[in-house]
Amino acid sequence: MDITYSIIAPIYNELENLPELYRRIKTVMDALGEPWELIPVDDGSTDESTALIAQLAQSDPCVRPVIFSRNFGHQIAITAGWDHARGQAVIIIDADLQDPPEVIPDLIQKWREGYEVVYAVRAERQGESWFKKISAAFFYRLIRYITDVNIPVDAGDFRLMDRKVVDVLKRMRERHRFPRGMSAWVGFRQIGVEYVRAPRFAGETKYPFRKMLKLALNAITGFSYFPLQVATFFGFFSAGLAILAIPIVAILRITGSRFFEGQATTLIAVLFLGGVQLISLGILGEYIGRIYDEAKGRPLYIVRQGPEDFQPTQRADQIHKSA
Ligand code: UDP
Ligand code: MG
């Protein structure tokens, strides 16, 4: 059977959200009247989410889960979704219902008009802290300013992508990922659709500050050399300052002025330069660490159970064939 729509939902401890997520997606997708599949990617949940996903898969062949061996992170879960999706259009959605499934038909409509990437733009964000809103607004603009790719402002991972796009993304196996940047990088015809981002249906955010920072670093290092260039800039800046300061200090001494004398000035200069050098080393280290991770070439994720482990009907087919 050819699948038209694949829906990828990364899941990390979303037990309270799962039944409602499934119900609303099913209502929306069944109404479209075309074959669809839901790919819940269980990112090492420690609550009962895994068992519930297994239950859903057993009762509905449209549900084709991927269960990770441990927590690999939201971005990697999306990647596993791309790898397992069979649909002509692939949709990524958060499991906490902040991205309302009812918006999916709007995305599909644009896809039908010929767009290959349809991203959902957050016109409004409900029920999120001011810190999250401000840091997100700042982050999107910073990324846009320092990277070479045209990453749309205020668009998250909620989006629809054509099969052609997903096939390209599947070949991009970088370890430290920023999926929305990758999907902008590939090009194709892209368009945004506005929607109101709802508050979380239940539970707490699974994105603490630490994970947000990591994602921001992936975005910056993955799509620009800007931090490396900042080091060069500081180098030229302090060298320029020194060249200017030498004649000035010489003149001051000749004219008998005691300005710029003593330990304090030396100390400040040494501390400043030491700081700049250590920061530059740290930035270099950030890039080198990433190169090292790529060089190891480990698999991006490990699957404990894939879609084929859940569907009794398919298993029966296979047994039949091999007999
Ligand atoms: N998520 C995941 N792995 C993680 C953290 C989060 O798969 O390590 C999933 C989570 O279950 C949710 C989505 O990623 O479906 C977005 O997470 P969340 O809603 O907590 O982020 P926020 O909306 O607060 O940015
Ligand atoms: Mg959320």
XYZ file of C-alpha atoms in Angstrom, residues 152-260:
109
model
C 12.834 31.295 8.702
C 12.256 33.307 11.863
C 9.805 31.888 14.454
C 9.361 28.552 12.700
C 9.988 25.416 14.753
C 10.221 21.830 13.619
C 6.490 21.596 12.890
C 6.480 21.309 9.095
C 5.627 19.244 6.066
C 8.274 18.037 3.639
C 7.964 16.399 0.272
C 9.456 12.964 -0.342
C 12.194 14.543 -2.512
C 13.302 16.727 0.411
C 13.261 13.884 2.913
C 15.373 11.737 0.583
C 18.012 14.492 0.528
C 17.850 14.988 4.315
C 18.306 11.252 4.856
C 21.690 11.534 3.178
C 22.834 14.273 5.593
C 24.179 12.197 8.469
C 25.744 14.912 10.613
C 25.750 14.099 14.287
C 25.070 17.488 15.839
C 21.868 18.455 14.145
C 19.618 21.394 13.694
C 16.761 19.933 11.602
C 15.015 23.195 10.774
C 18.315 24.615 9.513
C 18.937 21.485 7.459
C 15.513 21.685 5.893
C 16.168 25.327 4.946
C 19.640 24.489 3.633
C 18.364 21.987 1.045
C 16.478 24.693 -0.841
C 13.402 23.666 -2.878
C 10.214 25.709 -2.914
C 9.470 26.697 0.671
C 6.612 28.564 2.252
C 5.347 29.367 5.747
C 1.851 28.959 7.162
C 0.936 30.891 10.298
C -0.582 29.192 13.323
C -1.143 29.840 17.003
C 1.149 27.742 19.176
C -0.951 26.299 21.965
C 0.209 25.704 25.525
C 1.367 22.207 26.433
C -1.623 19.835 26.776
C -0.097 18.126 29.824
C 3.227 17.651 31.560
C 6.357 19.755 31.721
C 8.676 20.913 28.961
C 11.373 18.361 28.085
C 13.674 21.143 26.915
C 15.545 22.484 29.939
C 17.943 25.386 29.435
C 20.851 22.946 28.958
C 19.190 21.293 25.941
C 18.185 24.656 24.476
C 21.796 25.815 24.699
C 22.992 22.629 23.024
C 20.544 23.099 20.176
C 21.654 26.729 19.771
C 25.296 25.611 19.597
C 24.403 22.969 16.988
C 22.664 25.641 14.947
C 25.567 28.066 15.115
C 28.439 25.628 14.572
C 26.496 23.593 12.042
C 25.774 26.499 9.757
C 28.494 29.115 10.223
C 32.149 29.855 10.977
C 31.159 33.109 12.640
C 32.584 32.237 16.107
C 35.921 31.313 14.522
C 35.938 34.621 12.696
C 35.222 36.472 15.931
C 38.577 35.206 17.227
C 40.311 36.676 14.165
C 38.481 39.941 14.725
C 39.604 40.136 18.352
C 43.175 39.326 17.298
C 43.261 42.231 14.863
C 41.511 44.477 17.356
C 44.015 43.914 20.190
C 47.019 44.003 17.841
C 45.711 47.320 16.446
C 45.252 48.649 19.957
C 48.851 47.738 20.831
C 50.248 49.399 17.718
C 48.342 52.574 18.575
C 49.345 52.437 22.239
C 53.123 52.111 21.681
C 53.711 55.605 20.174
C 51.184 57.173 22.568
C 52.942 55.774 25.630
C 56.354 56.735 24.177
C 55.196 60.343 23.748
C 53.669 60.365 27.236
C 56.988 59.259 28.766
C 59.053 61.789 26.753
C 56.763 64.589 27.900
C 57.135 63.377 31.476
C 53.517 62.282 32.009
C 52.934 59.381 34.423
C 49.721 58.339 32.704
C 49.416 54.567 31.944
